XYZ file of C-alpha atoms in Angstrom:
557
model
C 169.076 151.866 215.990
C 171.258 154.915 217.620
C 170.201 157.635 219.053
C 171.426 159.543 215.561
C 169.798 157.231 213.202
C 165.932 157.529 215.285
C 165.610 161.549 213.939
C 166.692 160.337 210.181
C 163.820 157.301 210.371
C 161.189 159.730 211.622
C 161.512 161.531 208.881
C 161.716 159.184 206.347
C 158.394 157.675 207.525
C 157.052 161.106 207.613
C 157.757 161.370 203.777
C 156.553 158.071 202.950
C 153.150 159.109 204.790
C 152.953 162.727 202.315
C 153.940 160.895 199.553
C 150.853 158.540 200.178
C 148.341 161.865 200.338
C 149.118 163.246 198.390
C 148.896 160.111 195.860
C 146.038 160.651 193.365
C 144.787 156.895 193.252
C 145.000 156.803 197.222
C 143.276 159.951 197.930
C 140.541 158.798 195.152
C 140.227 155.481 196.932
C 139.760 157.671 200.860
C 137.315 159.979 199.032
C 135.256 157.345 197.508
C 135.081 155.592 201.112
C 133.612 158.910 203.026
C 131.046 159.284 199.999
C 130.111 155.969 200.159
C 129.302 156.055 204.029
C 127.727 159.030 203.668
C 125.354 157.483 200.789
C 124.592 154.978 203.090
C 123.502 156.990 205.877
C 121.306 159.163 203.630
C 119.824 156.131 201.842
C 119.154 154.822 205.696
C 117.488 158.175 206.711
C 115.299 158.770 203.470
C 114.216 154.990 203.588
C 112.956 155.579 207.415
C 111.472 158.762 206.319
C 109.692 156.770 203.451
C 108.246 154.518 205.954
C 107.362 157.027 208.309
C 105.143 158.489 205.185
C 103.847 155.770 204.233
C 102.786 154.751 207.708
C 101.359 158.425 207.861
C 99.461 158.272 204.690
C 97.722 155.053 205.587
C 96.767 156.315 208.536
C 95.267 158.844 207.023
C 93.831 156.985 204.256
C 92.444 154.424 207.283
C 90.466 158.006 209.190
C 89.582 159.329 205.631
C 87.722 155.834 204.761
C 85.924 156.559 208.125
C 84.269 159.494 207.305
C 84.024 158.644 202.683
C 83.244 155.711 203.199
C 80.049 153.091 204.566
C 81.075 151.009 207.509
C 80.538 147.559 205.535
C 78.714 146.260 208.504
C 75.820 148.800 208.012
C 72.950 147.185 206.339
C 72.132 150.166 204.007
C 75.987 150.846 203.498
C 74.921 151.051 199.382
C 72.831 154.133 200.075
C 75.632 156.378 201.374
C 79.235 157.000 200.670
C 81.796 158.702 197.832
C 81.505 157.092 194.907
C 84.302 156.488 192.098
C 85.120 160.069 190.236
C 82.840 161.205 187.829
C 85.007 160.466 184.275
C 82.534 159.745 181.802
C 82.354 156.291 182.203
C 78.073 155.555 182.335
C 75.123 157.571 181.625
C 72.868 155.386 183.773
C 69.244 157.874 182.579
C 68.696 158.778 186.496
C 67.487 162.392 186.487
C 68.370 165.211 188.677
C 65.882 167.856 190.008
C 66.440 171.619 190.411
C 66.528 172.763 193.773
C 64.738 175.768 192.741
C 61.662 173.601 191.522
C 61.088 171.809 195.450
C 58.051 172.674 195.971
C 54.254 171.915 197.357
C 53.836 169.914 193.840
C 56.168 167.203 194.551
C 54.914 166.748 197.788
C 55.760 162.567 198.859
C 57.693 162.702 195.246
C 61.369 160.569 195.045
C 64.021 163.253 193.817
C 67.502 163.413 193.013
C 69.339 166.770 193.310
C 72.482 167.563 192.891
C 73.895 170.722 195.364
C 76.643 172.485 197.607
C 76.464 171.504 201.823
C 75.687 175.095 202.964
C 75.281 174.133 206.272
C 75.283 171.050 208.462
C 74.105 170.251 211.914
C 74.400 166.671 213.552
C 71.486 166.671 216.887
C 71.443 163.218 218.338
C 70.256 160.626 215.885
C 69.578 163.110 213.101
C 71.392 165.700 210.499
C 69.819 168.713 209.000
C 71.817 169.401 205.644
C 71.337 172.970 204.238
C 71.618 172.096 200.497
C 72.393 175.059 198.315
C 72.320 175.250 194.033
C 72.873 178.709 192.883
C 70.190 181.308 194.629
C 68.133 178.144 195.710
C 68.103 176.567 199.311
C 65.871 173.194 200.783
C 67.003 171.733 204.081
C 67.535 168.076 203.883
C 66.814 165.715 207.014
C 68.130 162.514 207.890
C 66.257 160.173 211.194
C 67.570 156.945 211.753
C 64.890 154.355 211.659
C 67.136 151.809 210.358
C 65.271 151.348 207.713
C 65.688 154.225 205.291
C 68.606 155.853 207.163
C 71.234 154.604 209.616
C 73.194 155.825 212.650
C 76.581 155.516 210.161
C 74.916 157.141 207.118
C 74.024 160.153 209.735
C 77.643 160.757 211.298
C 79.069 160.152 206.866
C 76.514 163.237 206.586
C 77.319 165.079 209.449
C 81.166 164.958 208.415
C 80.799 166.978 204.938
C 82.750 169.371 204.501
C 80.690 172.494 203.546
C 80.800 173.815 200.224
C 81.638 170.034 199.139
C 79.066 168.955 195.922
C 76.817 165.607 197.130
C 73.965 164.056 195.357
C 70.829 163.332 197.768
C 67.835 161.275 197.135
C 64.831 161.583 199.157
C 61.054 162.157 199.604
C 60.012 165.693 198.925
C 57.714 166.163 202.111
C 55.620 169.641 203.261
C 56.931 171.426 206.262
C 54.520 172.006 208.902
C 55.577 176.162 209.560
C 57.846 177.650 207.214
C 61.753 176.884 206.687
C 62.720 180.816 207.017
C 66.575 180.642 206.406
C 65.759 178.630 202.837
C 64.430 179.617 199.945
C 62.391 176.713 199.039
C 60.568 177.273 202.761
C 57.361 175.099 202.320
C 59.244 171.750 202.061
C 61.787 169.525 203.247
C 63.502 166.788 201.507
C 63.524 163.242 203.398
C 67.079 161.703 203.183
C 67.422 158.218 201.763
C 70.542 158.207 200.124
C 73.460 160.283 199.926
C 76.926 160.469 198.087
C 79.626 162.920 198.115
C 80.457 163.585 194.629
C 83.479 166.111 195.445
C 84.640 166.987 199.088
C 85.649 170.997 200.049
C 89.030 171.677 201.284
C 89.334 174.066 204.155
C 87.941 177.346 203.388
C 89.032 180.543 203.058
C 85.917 182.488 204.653
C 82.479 180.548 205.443
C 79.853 181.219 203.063
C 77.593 182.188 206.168
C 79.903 185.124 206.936
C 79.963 186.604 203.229
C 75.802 186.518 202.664
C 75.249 188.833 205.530
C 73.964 192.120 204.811
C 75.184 195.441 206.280
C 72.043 195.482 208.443
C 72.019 192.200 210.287
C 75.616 193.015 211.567
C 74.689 196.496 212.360
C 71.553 194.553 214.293
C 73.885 192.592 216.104
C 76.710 195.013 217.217
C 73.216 196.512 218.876
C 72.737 193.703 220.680
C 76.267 193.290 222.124
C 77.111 190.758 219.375
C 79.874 190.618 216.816
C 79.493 189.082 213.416
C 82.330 187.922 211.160
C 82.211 190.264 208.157
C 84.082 189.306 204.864
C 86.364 192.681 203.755
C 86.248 193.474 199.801
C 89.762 192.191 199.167
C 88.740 188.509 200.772
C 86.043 188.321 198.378
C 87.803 189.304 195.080
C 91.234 187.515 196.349
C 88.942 184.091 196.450
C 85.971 185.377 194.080
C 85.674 181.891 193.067
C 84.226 180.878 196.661
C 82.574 184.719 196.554
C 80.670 184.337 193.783
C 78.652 181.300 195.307
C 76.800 183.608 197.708
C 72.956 184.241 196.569
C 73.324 187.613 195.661
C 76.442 187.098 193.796
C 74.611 184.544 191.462
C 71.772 186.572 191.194
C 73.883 189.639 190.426
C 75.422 187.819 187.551
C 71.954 186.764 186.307
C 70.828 190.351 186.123
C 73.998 191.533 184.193
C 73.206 188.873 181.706
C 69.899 189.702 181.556
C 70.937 193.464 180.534
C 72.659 191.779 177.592
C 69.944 189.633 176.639
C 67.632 192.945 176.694
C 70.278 194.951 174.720
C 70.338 192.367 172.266
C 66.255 192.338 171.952
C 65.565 195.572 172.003
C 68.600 196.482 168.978
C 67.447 193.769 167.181
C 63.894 195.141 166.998
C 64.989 197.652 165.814
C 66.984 196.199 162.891
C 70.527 196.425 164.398
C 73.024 194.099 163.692
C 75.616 192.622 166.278
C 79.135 192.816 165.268
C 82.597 191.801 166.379
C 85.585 194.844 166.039
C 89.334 194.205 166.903
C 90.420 194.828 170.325
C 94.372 195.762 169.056
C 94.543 198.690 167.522
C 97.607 200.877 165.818
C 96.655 203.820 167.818
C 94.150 205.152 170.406
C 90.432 205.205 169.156
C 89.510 207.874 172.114
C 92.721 210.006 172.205
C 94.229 211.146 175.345
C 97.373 209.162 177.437
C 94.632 206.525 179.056
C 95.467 204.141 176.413
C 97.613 200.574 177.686
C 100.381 199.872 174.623
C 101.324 196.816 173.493
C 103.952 194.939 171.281
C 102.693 193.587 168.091
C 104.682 191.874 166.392
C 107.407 194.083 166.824
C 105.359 197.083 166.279
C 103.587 199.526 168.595
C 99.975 198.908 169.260
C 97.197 199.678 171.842
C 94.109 197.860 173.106
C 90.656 199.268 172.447
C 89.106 201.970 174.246
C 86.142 201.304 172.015
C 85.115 200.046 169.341
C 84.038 203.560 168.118
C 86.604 203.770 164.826
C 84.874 200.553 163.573
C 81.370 201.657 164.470
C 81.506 204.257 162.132
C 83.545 202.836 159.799
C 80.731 199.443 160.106
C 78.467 202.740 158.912
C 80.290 203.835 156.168
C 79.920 200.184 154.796
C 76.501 200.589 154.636
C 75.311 198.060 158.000
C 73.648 201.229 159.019
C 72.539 200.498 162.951
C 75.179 197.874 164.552
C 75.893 196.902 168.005
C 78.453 195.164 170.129
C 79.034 193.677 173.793
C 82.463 193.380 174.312
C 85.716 194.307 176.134
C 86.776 198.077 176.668
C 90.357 199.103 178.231
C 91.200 202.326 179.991
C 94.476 202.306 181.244
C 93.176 205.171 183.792
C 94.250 205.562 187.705
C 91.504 205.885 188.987
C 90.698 204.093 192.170
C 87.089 204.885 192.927
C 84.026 202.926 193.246
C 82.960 203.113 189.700
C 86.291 203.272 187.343
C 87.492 200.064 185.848
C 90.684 199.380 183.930
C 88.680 196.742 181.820
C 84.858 196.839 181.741
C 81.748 195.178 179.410
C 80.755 197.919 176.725
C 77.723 197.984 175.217
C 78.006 200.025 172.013
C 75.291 200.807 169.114
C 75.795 203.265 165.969
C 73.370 203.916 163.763
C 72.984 206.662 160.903
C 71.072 209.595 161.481
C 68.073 212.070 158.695
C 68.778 215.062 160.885
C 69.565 215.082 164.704
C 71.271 213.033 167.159
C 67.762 212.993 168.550
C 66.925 209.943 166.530
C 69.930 208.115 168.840
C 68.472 209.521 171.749
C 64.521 207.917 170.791
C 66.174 204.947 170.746
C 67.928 204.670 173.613
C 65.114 205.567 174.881
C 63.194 202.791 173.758
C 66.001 200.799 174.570
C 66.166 201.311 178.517
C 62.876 201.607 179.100
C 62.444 198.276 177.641
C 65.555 197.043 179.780
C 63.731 198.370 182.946
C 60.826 196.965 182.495
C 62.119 193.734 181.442
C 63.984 193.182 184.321
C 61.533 194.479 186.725
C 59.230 191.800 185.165
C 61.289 188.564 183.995
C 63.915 189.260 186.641
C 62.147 190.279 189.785
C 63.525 186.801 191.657
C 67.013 187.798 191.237
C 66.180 191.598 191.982
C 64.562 190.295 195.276
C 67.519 188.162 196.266
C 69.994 190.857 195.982
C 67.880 192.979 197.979
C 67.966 190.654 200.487
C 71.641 191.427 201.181
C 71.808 194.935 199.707
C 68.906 196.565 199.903
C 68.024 198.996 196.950
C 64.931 201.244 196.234
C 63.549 200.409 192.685
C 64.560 202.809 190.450
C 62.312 205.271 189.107
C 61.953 206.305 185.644
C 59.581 207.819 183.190
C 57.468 206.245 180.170
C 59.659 208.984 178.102
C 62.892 209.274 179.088
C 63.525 213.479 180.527
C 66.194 215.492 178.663
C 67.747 218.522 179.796
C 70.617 220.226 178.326
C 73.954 220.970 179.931
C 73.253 224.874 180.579
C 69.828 223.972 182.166
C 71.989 221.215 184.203
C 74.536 224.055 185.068
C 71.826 226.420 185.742
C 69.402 223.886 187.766
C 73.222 223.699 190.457
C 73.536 227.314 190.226
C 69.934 227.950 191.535
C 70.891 225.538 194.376
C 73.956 227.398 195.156
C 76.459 225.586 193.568
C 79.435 227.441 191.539
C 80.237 225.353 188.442
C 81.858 226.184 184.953
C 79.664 226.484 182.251
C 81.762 224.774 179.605
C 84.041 222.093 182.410
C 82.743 218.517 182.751
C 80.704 217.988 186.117
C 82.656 216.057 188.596
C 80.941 213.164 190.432
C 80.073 214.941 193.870
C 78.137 217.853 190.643
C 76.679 214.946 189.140
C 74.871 213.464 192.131
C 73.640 216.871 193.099
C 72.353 217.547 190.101
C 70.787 213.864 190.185
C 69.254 214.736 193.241
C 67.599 218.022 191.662
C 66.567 216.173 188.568
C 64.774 213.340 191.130
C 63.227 216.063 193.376
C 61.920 218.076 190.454
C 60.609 215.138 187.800
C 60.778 212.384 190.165
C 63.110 210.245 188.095
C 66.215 208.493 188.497
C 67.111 208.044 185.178
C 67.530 210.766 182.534
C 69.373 212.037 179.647
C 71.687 215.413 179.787
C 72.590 216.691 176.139
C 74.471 219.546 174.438
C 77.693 219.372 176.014
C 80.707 221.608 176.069
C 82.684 220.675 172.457
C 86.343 220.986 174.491
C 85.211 218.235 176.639
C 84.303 215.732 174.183
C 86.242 213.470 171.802
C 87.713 214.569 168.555
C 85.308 212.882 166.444
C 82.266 214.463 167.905
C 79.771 216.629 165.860
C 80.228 220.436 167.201
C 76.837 222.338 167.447
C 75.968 224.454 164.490
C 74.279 227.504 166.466
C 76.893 228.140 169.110
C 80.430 226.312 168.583
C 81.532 226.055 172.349
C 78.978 222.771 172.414
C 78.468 220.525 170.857
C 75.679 217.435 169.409
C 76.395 215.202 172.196
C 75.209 213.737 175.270
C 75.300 211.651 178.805
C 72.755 209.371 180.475
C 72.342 209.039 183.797
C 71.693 206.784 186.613
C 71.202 207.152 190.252
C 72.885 210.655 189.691
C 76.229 208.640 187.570
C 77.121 208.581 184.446
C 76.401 205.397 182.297
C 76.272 206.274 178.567
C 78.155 209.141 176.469
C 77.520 209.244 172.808
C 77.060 212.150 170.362
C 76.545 212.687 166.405
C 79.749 211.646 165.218
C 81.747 213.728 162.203
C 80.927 212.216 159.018
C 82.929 214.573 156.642
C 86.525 213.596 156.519
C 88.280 216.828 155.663
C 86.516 218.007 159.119
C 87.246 214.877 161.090
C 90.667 215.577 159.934
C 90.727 218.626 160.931
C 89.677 218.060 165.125
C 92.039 215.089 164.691
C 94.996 217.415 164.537
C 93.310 219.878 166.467
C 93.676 216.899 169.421
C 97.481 215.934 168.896
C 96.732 213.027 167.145
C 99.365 211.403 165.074
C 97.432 211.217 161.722
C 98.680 207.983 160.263
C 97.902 205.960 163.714
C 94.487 206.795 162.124
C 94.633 207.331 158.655
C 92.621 203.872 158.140
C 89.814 205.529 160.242
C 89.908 208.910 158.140
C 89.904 207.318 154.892
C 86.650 205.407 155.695
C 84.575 209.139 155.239
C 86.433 209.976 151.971
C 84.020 208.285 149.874
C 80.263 208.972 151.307
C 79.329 208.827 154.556
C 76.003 208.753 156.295
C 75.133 211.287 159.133
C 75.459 208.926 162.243
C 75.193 209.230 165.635
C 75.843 206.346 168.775
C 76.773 205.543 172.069
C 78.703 203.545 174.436
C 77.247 201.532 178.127
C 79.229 200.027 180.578
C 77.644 197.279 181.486
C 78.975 196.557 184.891
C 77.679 200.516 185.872
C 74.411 199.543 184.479
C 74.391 196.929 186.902
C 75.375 198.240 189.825
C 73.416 201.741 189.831
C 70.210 199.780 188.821
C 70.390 197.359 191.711
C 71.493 200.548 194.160
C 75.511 198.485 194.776
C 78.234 200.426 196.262
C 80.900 199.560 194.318
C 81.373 198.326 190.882
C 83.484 195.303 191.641
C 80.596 193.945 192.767
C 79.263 193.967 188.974
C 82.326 193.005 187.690
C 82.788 188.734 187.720
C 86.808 189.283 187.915
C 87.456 193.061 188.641
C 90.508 195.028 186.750
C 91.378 198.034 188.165
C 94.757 199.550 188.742
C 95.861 197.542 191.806
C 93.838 194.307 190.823
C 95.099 191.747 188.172
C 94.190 188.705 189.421
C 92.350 186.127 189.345
């Protein structure tokens, strides 16, 4: 080839190499190659990270079956160990015991319980298991003897997680000196068998931490120590764990036992319970506090009460009902006592003459609560005193009433400048509970007559003097737990405050019509439970009272 011809073959190669690129079939074929390798060396990878799983798992399974499991060389490897899931499959007609019932009586007795690991300490050849079930505690002992209990069935005890659920059988036997840090103090129960029924993952707090009270860390910081304290926001971010504490259980217990009480002492009295709607077509308490909803394409509210259907329950002739049940506010309020959604407990009933007829009953009805709780509930009362101390509250045989100018003149006389016709604000109303308690030595009483501007529409005004009106506020502990009144029963009046409010007339024309055709004088009033609660058992905050809080920063869980 010449010299001239060299150049001219070059570049005929050179086009014979594009024309190959940029070939469609070719450059399929090259592109189909790199994928392929590249599927290979990810299929290579994952299938080495696969085994490196697998290997991990069964590793882990391998330590796991150390510590769920009975070494199958141990003689009494049947008496300890986690057994299949519970799933329904057997009743087998073995019987549990309550923790709470461990006592003196069942001394050298074989029991089965069923209970949280509170605590667990391993000393040598021995465990001492803590075993918790609601406000009830028993410490449970395993020796090994190698007859009843073994050195294996000891270290499967001592590696429980806490807060896991085991069943333990044993021998109920009577403690020389008293168990102080459990409730069931005169016994012990004597290990023979036990069997994790579901194990605790890591927790998010320890239980230990979140039962202290206020005083045994301020005991401690005296002493140069410092005790892990559990902040409000722990407790209601993981109220599930929270709510296992004593006081928590028993707090619950008491706030059912209001209900129960309510229910008894309304029912005596020929009330009936009912159920009202919780969506309404417009605000049953007036005002901007009201949180709006979509309904089916049209505008609607949730409850503020179930005071429309109260009354209109009334006009049907069930002339004294009652009803627990949910109340929204959609107020932002962030204080110790507001809630966004709280437990009402609401009664109506109609009236001869005077408002005072809803007042008797009331009284009745809380002085019958007190006492009730103070008697039938004193267990749970002393439990949550154990962590929050309280002083019982006082109260008379007949509730005291005082009306709102001898309230507003009682803070006057102690130097206090307050409207005569504005609401008392809460630093007012714990003064003037503090007057009431030094002067009639009672917590609890009733304040009447308020100011008619600061009441709802639907409220009776006062015939003698038309800046009050025929309402009134109970009181706890200096707050505010009940506000009721004589309600309007005469429609072209009811009307009549309804505009005088700003209310749109047909978002409660249903309401209005319900007085157009006879109505009976009637009076009522509304509780919140969860205040009830807390100022009875002297709490600091209402959350406390509340199983899974709602105010305006909380909304879950």
């Amino acid at each position: 080839m010449s010299a001239e011809e060299a150049p001219v073959k070059e570049m005929a190669d050179m086009e014979v190499q594009e024309q190959q690129d940029v070939d469609p079939e070719v450059a399929a074929k090259k592109k189909a190659e790199r994928e392929a390798k590249k599927a290979a060396k990810a299929a290579e990878k994952a299938k080495k990270e696969a085994a490196k799983a697998a290997a991990k798992a069964a590793e882990a399974a391998r330590k796991l079956a150390l510590t769920t499991q009975p070494d199958p060389e141990d003689p009494l490897r049947d008496q300890y160990g986690d057994p299949p899931m519970v799933q329904s499959r057997e009743r087998t007609g073995r019987v549990w015991t309550s923790v709470r019932d461990l006592d003196t009586t069942l001394s050298d007795a074989q029991v089965l319980v069923r209970a949280r690991v509170h605590a667990v300490r391993g000393k040598g050849k021995s465990a001492f298991v803590v075993l918790r079930q609601q406000t009830a505690t028993v410490q449970a002992v395993l020796f090994v003897d190698d007859e009843t209990v073994s050195k294996q069935m000891v270290k499967y005890a001592c590696n429980i997680p806490k807060e896991s659920i085991v069943d333990v059988g044993g021998i109920i036997k009577v403690t020389g000196t008293p168990i102080e840090s459990c409730s069931q103090s005169a016994v012990e129960l004597h290990v023979t068998e036990i069997r994790c029924i579901s194990r605790s993952a890591a927790l998010p707090f320890e239980l230990v931490d979140a039962c202290r009270s206020e005083q045994e860390v301020k005991e401690a910081n005296e002493r140069g120590e410092i005790l892990p304290v559990v902040s409000q926001d722990t407790r209601l971010d993981n109220r599930v764990i929270d709510l296992r504490t004593p006081a928590n259980q028993a707090i619950f217990r008491i706030q059912s036992a209001v209900c129960q009480l309510f229910r008894e002492a309304l029912l005596s009295k020929d009330f009936v319970e009912i159920h009202t709607p919780k969506m309404l077509s417009g605000a049953s308490e007036g005002g901007a506090a009201v949180f709006h909803v979509d309904y089916m394409g049209r505008p609607a509210c949730l409850a503020q009460s179930p005071q429309f259907y109260k009354q209109m329950a009334i006009c049907g002739d069930l002339t004294r009902v009652f009803e627990i049940g949910s109340v929204f506010r959609a107020e932002d309020s962030n204080t110790h006592r507001h809630l966004t959604e709280f437990i009402g407990l609401d009664m109506e009933m109609a009236i001869f003459e005077s408002y005072h007829e809803v007042l008797d009953v009331l009284d009745h009805l809380f002085v019958y609560m007190f006492r009730g709780l103070q008697s039938r509930f004193s267990k749970e009362l002393s439990v949550i005193s154990q962590q929050y101390p309280f002083e019982p509250l006082q109260y008379l045989p007949e509730t005291l009433r005082i009306t709102f100018a001898e309230g507003i003149q009682m803070l006057q006389d102690a130097g206090h400048a307050v409207d005569p016709l504005e609401d008392l604000n809460t630093e007012m109303e714990r003064t003037l509970g503090r007057l009431v308690k030094e002067k009639y030595n009672t917590d609890f009483y009733i304040l009447h007559k308020f100011p008619l501007g600061i009441r709802p529409f639907y409220t009776m005004p006062d015939p003698e003097d038309d800046r009050y009106s025929a309402s009134f506020d109970v009181f706890i502990r200096g707050e505010e737990i009940i506000s009721g009144a004589q309600r309007i029963h005469d429609a072209d009046l009811l009307r009549e405050r309804a505009e005088k409010y700003g209310i749109p007339i047909d978002q409660v024309q249903s309401y209005l019509d319900a007085f157009k055709c006879g109505a009976y004088p009637h009076g009522g009033a509304g509780v919140g439970l969860e205040r009830v609660v807390m100022l009875f058992c002297g709490l600091n905050n209402i959350r406390k009272t509340s199983m899974f809080p709602r105010d305006p920063r909380r909304l879950a869980p």
